[in-house]
Each structure stands twice: as C-alpha cells, then as structure tokens.
XYZ file of C-alpha atoms in Angstrom:
514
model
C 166.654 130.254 154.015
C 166.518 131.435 150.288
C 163.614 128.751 149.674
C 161.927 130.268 152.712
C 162.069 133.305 151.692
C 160.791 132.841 147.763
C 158.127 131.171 149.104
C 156.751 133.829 151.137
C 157.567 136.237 148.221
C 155.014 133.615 145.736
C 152.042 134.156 149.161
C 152.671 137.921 148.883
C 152.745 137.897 144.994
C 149.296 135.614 145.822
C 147.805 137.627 147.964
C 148.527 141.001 146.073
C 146.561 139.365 143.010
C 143.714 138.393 145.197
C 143.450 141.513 146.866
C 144.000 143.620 143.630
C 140.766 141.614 141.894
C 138.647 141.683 145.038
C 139.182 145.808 145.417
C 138.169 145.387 141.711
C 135.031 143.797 142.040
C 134.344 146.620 145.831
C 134.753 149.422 143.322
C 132.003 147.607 140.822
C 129.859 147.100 144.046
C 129.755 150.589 145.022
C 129.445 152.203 141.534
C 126.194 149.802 141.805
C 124.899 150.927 145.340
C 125.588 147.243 146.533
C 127.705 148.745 149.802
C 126.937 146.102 151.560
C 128.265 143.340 149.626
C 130.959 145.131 148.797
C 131.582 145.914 152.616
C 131.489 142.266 153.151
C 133.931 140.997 150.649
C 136.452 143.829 152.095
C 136.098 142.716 155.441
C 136.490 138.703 154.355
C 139.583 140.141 152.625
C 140.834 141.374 154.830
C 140.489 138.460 157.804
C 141.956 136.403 154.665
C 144.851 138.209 154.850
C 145.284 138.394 158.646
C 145.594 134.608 158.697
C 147.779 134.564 155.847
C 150.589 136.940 157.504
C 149.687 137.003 161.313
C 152.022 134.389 163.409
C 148.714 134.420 166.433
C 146.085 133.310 163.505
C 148.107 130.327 162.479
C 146.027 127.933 164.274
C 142.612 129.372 162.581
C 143.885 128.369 159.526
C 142.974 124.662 160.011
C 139.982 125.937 161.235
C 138.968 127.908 158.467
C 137.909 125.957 155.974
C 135.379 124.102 158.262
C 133.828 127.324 159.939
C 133.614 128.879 155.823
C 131.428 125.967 154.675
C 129.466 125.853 158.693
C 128.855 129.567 157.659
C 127.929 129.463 154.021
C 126.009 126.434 154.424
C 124.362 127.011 157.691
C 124.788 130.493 159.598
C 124.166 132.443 156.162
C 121.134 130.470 155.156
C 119.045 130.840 158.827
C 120.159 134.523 159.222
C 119.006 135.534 155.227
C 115.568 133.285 156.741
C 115.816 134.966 159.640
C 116.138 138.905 158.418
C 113.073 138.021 155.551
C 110.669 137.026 158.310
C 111.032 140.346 159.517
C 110.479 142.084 155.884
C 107.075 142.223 153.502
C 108.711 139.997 150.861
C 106.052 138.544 149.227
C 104.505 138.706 145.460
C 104.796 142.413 144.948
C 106.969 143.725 146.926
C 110.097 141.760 145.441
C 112.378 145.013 144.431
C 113.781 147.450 146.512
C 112.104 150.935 146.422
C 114.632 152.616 143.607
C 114.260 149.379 141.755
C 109.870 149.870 142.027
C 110.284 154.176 140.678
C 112.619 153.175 138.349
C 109.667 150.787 136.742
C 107.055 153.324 137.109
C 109.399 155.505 135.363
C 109.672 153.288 132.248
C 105.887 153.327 131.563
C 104.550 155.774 129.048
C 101.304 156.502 127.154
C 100.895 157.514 123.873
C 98.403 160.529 124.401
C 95.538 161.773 122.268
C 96.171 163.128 118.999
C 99.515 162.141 119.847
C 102.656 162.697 117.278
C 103.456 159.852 114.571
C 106.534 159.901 112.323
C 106.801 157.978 108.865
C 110.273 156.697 108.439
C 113.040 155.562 106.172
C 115.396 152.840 107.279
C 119.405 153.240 105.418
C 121.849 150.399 106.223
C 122.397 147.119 104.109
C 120.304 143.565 104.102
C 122.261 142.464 107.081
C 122.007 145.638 109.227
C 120.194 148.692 109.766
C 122.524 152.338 110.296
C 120.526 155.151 110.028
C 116.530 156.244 110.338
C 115.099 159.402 109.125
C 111.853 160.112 111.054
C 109.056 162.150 108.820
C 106.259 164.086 110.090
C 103.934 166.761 108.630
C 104.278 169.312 111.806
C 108.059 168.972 112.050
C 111.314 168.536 110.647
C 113.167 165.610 109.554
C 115.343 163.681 111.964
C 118.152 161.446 111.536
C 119.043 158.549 114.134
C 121.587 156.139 114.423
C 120.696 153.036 115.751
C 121.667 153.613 119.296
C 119.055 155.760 119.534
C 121.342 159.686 118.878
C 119.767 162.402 116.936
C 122.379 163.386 113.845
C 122.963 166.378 112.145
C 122.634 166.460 108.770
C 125.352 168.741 107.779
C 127.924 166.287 109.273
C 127.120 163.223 107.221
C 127.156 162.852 103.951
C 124.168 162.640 102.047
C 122.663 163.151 98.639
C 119.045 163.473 97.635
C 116.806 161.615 94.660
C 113.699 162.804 93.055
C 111.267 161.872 96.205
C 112.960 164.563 97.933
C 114.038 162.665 100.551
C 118.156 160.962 100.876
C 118.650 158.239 98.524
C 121.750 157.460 100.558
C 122.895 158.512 103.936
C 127.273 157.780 104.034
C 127.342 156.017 101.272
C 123.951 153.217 102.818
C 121.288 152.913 100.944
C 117.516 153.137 101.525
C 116.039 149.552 102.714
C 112.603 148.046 101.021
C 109.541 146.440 103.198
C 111.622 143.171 103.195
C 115.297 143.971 104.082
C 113.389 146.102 107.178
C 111.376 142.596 108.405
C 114.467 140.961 108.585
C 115.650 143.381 110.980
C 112.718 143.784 112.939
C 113.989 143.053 116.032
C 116.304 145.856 116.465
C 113.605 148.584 115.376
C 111.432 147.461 118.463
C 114.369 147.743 120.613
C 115.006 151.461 119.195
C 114.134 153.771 121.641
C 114.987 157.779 120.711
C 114.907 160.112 123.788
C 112.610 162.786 122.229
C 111.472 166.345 123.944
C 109.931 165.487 127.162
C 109.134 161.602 126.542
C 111.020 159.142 123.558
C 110.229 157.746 120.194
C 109.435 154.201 119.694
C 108.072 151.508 116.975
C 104.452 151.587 117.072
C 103.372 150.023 114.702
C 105.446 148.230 111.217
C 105.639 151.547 109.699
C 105.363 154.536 112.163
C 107.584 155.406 115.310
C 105.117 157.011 117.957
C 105.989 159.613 120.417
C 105.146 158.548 123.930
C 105.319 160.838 127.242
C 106.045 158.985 130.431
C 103.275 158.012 132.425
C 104.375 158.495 136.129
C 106.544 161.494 137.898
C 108.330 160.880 140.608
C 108.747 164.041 143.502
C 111.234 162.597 146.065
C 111.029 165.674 148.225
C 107.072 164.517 148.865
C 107.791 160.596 147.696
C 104.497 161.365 145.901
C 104.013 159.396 142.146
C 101.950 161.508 139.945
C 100.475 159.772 137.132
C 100.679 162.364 134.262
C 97.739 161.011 132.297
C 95.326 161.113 135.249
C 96.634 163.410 137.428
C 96.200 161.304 140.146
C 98.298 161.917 143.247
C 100.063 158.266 144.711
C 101.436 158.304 148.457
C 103.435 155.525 150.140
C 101.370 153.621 152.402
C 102.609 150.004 153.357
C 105.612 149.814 150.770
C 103.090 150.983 148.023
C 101.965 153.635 146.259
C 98.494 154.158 146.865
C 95.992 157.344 145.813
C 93.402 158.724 148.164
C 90.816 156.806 146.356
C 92.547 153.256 147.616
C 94.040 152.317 144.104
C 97.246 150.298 144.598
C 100.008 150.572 141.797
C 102.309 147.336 141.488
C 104.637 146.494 142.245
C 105.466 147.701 145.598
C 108.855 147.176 147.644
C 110.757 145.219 150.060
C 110.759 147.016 153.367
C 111.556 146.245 157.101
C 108.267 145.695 159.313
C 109.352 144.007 162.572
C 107.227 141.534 164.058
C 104.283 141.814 161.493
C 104.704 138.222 160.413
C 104.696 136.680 163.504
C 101.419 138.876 164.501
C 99.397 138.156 161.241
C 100.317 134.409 162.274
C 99.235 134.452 165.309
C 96.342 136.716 165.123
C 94.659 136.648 161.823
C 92.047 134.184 161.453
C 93.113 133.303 158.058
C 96.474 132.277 159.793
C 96.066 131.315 162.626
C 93.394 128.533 162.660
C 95.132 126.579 159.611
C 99.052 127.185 161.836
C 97.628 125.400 165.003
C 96.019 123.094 163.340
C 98.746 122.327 161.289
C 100.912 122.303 164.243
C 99.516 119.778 166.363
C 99.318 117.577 163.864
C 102.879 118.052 162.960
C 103.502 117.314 166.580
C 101.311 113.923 166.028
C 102.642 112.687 162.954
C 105.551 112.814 164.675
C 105.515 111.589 167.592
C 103.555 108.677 166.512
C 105.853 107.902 163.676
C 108.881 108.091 165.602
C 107.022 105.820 168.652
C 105.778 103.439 166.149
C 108.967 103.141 164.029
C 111.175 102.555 167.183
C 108.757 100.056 168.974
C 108.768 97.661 165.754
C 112.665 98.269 164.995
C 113.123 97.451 168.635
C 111.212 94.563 168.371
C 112.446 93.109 165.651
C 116.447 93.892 166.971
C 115.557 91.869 169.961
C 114.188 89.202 167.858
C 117.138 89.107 165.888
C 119.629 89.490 168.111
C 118.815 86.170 169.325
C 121.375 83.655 168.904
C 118.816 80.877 168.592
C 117.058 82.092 165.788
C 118.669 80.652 162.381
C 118.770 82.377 159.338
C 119.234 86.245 161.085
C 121.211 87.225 158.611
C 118.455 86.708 155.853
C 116.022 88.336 157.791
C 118.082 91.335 158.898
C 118.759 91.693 154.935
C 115.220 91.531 154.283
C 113.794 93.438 156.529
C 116.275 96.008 155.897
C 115.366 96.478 152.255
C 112.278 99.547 152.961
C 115.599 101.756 154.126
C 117.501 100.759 151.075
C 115.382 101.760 148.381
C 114.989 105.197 147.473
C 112.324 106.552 149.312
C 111.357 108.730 146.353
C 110.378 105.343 144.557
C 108.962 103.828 147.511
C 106.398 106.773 148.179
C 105.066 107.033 144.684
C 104.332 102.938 144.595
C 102.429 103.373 147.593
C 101.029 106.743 146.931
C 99.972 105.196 143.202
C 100.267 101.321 143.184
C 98.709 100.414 147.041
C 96.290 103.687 148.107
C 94.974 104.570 144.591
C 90.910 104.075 145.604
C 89.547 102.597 142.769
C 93.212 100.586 141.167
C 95.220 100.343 144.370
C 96.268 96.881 145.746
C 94.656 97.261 149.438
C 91.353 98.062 147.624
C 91.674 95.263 145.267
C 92.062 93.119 148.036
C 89.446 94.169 150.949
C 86.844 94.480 148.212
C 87.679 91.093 146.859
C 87.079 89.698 150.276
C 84.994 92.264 152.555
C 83.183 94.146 149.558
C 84.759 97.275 151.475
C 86.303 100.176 149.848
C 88.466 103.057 151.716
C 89.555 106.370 150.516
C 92.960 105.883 152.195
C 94.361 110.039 150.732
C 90.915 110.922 150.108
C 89.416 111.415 153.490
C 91.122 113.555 156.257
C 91.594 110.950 158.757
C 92.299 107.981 156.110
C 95.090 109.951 154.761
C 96.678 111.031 157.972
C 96.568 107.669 158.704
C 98.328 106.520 155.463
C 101.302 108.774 155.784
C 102.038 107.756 159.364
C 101.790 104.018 157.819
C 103.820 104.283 154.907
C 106.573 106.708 157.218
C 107.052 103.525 159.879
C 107.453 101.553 156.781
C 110.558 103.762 155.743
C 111.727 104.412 159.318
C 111.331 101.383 161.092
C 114.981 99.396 159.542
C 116.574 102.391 160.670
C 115.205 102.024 164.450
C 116.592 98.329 163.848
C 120.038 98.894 162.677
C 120.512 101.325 165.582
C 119.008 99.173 168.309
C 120.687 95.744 166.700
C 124.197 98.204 167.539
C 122.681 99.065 171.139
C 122.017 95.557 172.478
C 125.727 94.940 171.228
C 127.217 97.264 173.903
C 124.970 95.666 176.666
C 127.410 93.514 179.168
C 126.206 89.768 179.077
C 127.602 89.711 182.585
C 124.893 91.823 184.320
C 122.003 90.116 182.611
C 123.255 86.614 183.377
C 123.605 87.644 186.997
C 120.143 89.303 187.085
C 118.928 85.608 185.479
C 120.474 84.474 188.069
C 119.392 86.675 191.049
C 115.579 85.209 189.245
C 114.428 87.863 186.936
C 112.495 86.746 183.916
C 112.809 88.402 180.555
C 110.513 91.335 180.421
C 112.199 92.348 184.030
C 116.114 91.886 182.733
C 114.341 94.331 179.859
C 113.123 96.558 181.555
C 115.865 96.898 184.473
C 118.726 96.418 182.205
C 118.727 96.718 178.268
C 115.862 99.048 178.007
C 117.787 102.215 180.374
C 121.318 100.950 178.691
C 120.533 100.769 174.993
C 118.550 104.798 175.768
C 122.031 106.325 176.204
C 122.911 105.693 172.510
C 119.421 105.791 171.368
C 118.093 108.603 172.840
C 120.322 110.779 170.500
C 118.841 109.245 167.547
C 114.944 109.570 168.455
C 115.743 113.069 168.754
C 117.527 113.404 165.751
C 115.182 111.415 163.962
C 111.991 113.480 165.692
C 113.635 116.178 164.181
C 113.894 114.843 160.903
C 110.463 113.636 160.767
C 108.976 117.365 162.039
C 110.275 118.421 158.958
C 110.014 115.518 156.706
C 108.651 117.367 153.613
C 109.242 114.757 151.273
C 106.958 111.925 152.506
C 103.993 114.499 153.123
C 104.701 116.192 149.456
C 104.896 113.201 147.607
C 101.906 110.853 148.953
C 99.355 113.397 149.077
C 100.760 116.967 148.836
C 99.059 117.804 152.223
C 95.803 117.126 150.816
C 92.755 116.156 151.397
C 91.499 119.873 151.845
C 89.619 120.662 154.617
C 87.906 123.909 153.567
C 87.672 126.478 150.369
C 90.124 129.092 150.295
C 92.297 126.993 152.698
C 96.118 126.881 151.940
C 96.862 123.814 154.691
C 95.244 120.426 153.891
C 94.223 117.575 156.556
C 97.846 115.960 156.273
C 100.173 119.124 155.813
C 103.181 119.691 158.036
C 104.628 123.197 159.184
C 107.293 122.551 156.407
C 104.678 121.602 153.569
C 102.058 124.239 155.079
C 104.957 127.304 154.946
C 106.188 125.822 151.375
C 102.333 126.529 150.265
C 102.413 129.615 151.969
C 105.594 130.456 149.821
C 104.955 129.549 146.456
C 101.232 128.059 145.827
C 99.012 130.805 147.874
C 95.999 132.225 145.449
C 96.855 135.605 147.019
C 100.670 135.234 145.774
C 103.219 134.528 147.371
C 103.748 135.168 151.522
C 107.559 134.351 151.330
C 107.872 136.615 154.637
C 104.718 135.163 156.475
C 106.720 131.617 155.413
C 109.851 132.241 156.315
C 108.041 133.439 159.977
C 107.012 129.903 160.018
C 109.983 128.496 159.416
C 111.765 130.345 162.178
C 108.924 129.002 164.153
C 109.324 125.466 163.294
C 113.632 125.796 163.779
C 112.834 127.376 167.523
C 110.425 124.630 168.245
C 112.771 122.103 167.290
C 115.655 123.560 169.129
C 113.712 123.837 172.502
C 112.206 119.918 172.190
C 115.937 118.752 171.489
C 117.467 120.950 174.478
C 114.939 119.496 176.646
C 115.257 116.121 175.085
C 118.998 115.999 175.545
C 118.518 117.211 178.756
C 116.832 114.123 179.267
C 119.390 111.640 178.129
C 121.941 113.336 180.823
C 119.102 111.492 183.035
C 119.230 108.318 181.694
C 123.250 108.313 181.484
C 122.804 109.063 185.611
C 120.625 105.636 185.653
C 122.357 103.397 183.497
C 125.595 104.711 185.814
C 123.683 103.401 188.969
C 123.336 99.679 187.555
C-alpha cells in the first residue's frame, strides 16, 4: 500500500511539473497573439492528464502513443495541406496581415534637405558607450548605445579646448580606427528621434529619416507619406487607385479559389489535364507492365524443373536491391545520354540510328515507363513467387486430371487465387507509382518542355507538376494553387483504391466458388 501510494505521489509530482511548464509556455503564446497554439497545447494537456488520473481512460493509454504519431505524422500534415489550399499562400503573401503593416512600418525615407548630425563616438577600443550627435540647427545630443537620449546634467562630463566632451563618465573620445572596429554596432543604432529615428548614413553622419508609410486601421488605408498616395486592401494587398501593388501582401482565407483557377484558367487548366492523364498512363502501364513480367518470371521460377532458381531469383532480384537513387542516375546519365549513352553507342554502331530517348516528348515518356518496370518488376516477382505458394496442388492436379492444359489450370485456378493477395499490392503499388516523384525528378525532371512559359513538361506527374507549381514557377511561388493539387491527387487516389478494393471483395467471392 505505502509503495502504491508514493508512486502515485512521484505521477502527481510529474504531472504538476509538466503542467506548470506547459501553462508557462500558454502564457508566452498569448503575450505573442499565438492563441491558437497556445489553445492547443492546453487542450493536449489537459487530455494528458485525463488519461493519467481517469480509471475509464486506462485503456487509451496503450492507444496513445500510436494515435500521437498517426496524428502528427499523418492527420496534421493533410489537414495543414488541406486548410493552405483554401488560403492565397504563395510568394507574397507569406505573413499574416500585422506581420505585412508592421514591414511597411519599418521603411523610411530620408527627405529633401533632410537633417544630418556629425558625431563623436566615447567608449574604449573594445566597445562603444556613448554618442554625441552635432548639428548646426540644433542642440547636442547624447545616446547610449541602446539607442536612449541622455541628459547631460546627469553624467559626468568635462570639456577640452574643441568645445566639445573630452570624456563622457570617465570614456574617452574614439579615433577613425577604434570606430571601424566597431562598425557593426553603429549600423545597428537606431535613435527614435521626433516623428521618425536617427540612423548611420553614411561612416561619419547619422541621418534623420521619417517613416515612409502610415497606417489608419479605422479605414485599413496605407498612406505613403512621401507620395501621398492613398493604398486600399484589395486581394490581401495594398493597392492605390492607380493599380500599384505594394509587397508583400498577406495570407488570407479565399475558399475555393484554388480549385477554380485550376480548373478554369487556361494557364491551369490545359497543363493539369494534360498532366493528369498522363499520370493516369504512366501508371497504369507501369504497374501492368511490371506485374505481367514479375508474373511471368514467378511462374517460370516456381517451376520445380528448372535448375539453378535460386541463382536466377537472386539475379533477377538485384534492380529492387540497389538503391534506386543510383539506379536512375546510371540510366538517366550512363544508358539515355544522346550523344555518350550506351543504347546510342550501340544502335548507331549497328543501325547508324540515333534517338533522343529524354529529349523528345514521346521518347522520354517512353524511357521513364522503361526504366520504372525495370525497378518494379522484382517486386511484382517476390509477391507473386509468395502467391503461387498458397495455391493448393490438389485442385490443379485434379483439374490436370479432369483434362485442362496449362493456360486453362491458369486461368481457372492460379490466376483468380493468387488476385486475392495480389490485388492489395497493385493497388498499393498504383498508388505509389501515381505519386512516384522520385523516378520522374531524377531521369528527366518532367522535361522535355512542351511549350514557353509552360510549368508542366511532356513527362511530369501531378506530384512533380504541383512541386513546380510550388517552388520553381517564374511567377513565384503558387504554394496554395499546389497544395489544391495535391488534395486533388490524395482524393483521386482514395476513390481508385475504394473502388479497387471493392473489387478484390469480388475476386475473394470467386476464388470462394472454386
């Protein structure tokens, strides 16, 4: 009993340190306007400590660590997708709206016959203290170096013959050199001054600079003090009436925009169908391909007569084992290069024929489907070797028997048996090939083009085709119009498997009927 209870004194002890940091760490969240990551922490706090103390939650606990990682790893990542295909995040509108005033509110101008102070740096060789500003119109003024105006009569001072301080609390005045060594923390000086702040302009003079913009939140106008232009917020931007657009703009909610510009904007649209069915056709065919030759070879193999199947399997295995990342740039480099490449060496050695395997459109398309059944097709072996394992010998020997021939025990028997396990794994690996970025990126980075100012090329993929979209567009970046596409590509995927599986629940009702 007493080492029952000390150990439920060390989980509240435990938890009451946890939950002291973590209402820590809210406080810091708010004081920042983060609510809502500070609202989240509380409430995983406090679910944290429901399961810790509640007697009905004890069989979550073994749950718990699974669901955290399916959530961080998986729920968290489509949702945050999800929510930016619905926003205008995209180069230029990055910041929230506070964040995109606040930077209009840290540029200045230096104006016309604007006001320049000579200065006097005090400190010693290894730091600077004090700065007394100089200018014809107006009086001295003493800094610090954290940018606050001093009074005079509160430090102590003494003058020399120039009429300025020789010393300022006891630190001397600085030559040309002992300032250069400190140069850095004169340029990050910046004095709040009247209605705008002093600041290094050039070696020797501070300049007095008046910010550029004004915000009025009761209009949400920007007013550009030097122009006088007028800026109203149209599309997360400040614009004037004249159609000048001030950067950057901000992150803002617009619905179904993305999915409309992708569907109806010819810039968009033609490339995203186009893309798409040839997504579809790279793979289906590699998928078809891969699994016809793997199936092939398994029921080669798996024939008893054959000597040496071990070798073989090892062999022909060998594509899967090596790292595809290898693999793809020896055939992207060493066997489709046009004018080095092995292939070319070889058919212009004997036919006098050259081809521009990544060069031309359908060359190239052809070339990644190629060099994908290459990688896939062990795979499609390995699983269909494991298939023809679980086939009874008893029902093909008595359809031998009953005077079937080979292709007919096939097609009657293995074929609709081995599909039960199979069928799985051709959707699975469907799905992995819709989205098989790597292959695509590394053999020809969805080129060949197929038109100027076109972000897809001939062999791009909806994956490749939204990465472009994302981070290599000439416009900037469309990470909102991309991560549309991606929500396109994950709904598309999920509908083909549901259908797909419903399929297999087909072939389970034939192979039962054998």
């Amino acid at each position: 009993m007493e080492k029952k209870f000390r150990k439920y004194i060390l989980k509240i002890s435990i938890f009451a340190m946890v939950d002291a940091l973590v209402l820590f760490f809210c406080i810091m969240f708010i004081l920042n306007d983060d609510i809502i990551i500070s609202s989240i922490i509380f409430v995983v706090t406090i679910l944290l400590n429901w399961l810790g103390f509640s007697k009905k939650s004890y069989p979550l606990r073994y749950l718990l660590p699974g669901l955290t990682f399916m959530i961080a790893m998986v729920v968290v990542p489509i949702g945050y997708n999800v929510y930016i295909s619905f926003t205008n995040y995209s180069t230029g509108h990055i910041v929230s709206k506070d964040q995109a005033i606040k930077n209009f509110m840290n540029r200045e101008y230096f104006p016309e016959n604007g006001k320049k102070y000579d200065y006097i740096a005090y400190g010693t060789p290894e730091s600077l203290k004090y700065l007394l500003l100089h200018s014809e119109n107006d009086e001295d003024t003493l800094v610090d170096m954290e940018g606050n105006v001093l009074d005079f009569n509160e430090i102590k001072h003494s003058y020399d013959d120039s009429g300025f301080p020789g010393n300022i609390d006891n630190f001397y005045v600085l030559d040309q050199k002992e300032i250069f060594k400190n140069i850095k923390e004169l340029q990050n000086l910046k004095i709040t001054y009247l209605n705008g702040w002093l600041r290094l302009g050039t070696l020797r003079e501070f300049y007095y600079y008046i910010p550029q913009y004004t915000y009025d939140s009761k209009k949400d106008i920007l007013i550009d003090n030097k122009t006088e232009k007028i800026y109203r917020v149209k599309n997360a931007q400040f614009v004037s009436d004249d159609g000048e657009m001030l950067d950057p703009g901000w992150t803002e909610v617009i619905g179904f925009q993305n999915y409309i510009r992708l569907l109806t904007t010819e810039k968009y649209r033609k490339p995203f169908f186009s893309v798409f069915l040839w997504t579809i056709e790279w793979s289906v065919l590699t998928v078809f391909f891969s699994f016809v030759i793997g199936l092939g070879l398994a029921l080669l193999l798996n024939d008893p007569k054959i000597k040496m199947r071990k070798f073989y399997r090892s062999l022909l295995i060998l594509p899967y084992a090596m790292p595809a990342f290898i693999s793809l740039l020896i055939w992207r480099y060493g066997f489709y290069n046009s004018d080095f490449g092995l292939f070319n060496k070889i058919l212009n050695s004997m036919f006098n024929i050259t081809i521009p395997w990544l060069n031309s459109p359908g060359w190239a398309r052809f070339s990644v489907i190629l060099t994908n059944v290459w990688l896939t097709f062990p795979y499609m072996m390995l699983v269909s070797l494991g298939a023809l394992q679980a086939v009874p010998g008893n029902l093909l020997e008595a359809a031998r028997i009953d005077g079937a021939n080979g292709f007919q025990r096939f097609r009657k028997i293995t074929f609709p048996l081995i599909m039960i396990s199979i069928a799985p794994l051709l959707i699975g690996s469907f799905a992995t090939t819709f989205n098989n970025f790597t292959v695509i990126w590394l053999l020809t980075e969805g080129n060949p083009i197929t038109g100027i100012g076109n972000v897809s090329g001939a062999t791009d993929i909806l994956i490749s085709y939204a990465y472009k979209l994302a981070f290599i567009g000439k416009a900037g970046n469309e990470l909102g119009l991309s991560s549309a596409v991606a929500v396109v590509i994950f709904l598309i995927i999920v509908t083909i498997s549901v259908l797909s599986f419903r399929r297999t629940k087909v072939l389970e009702e034939v192979a039962d009927e054998l």
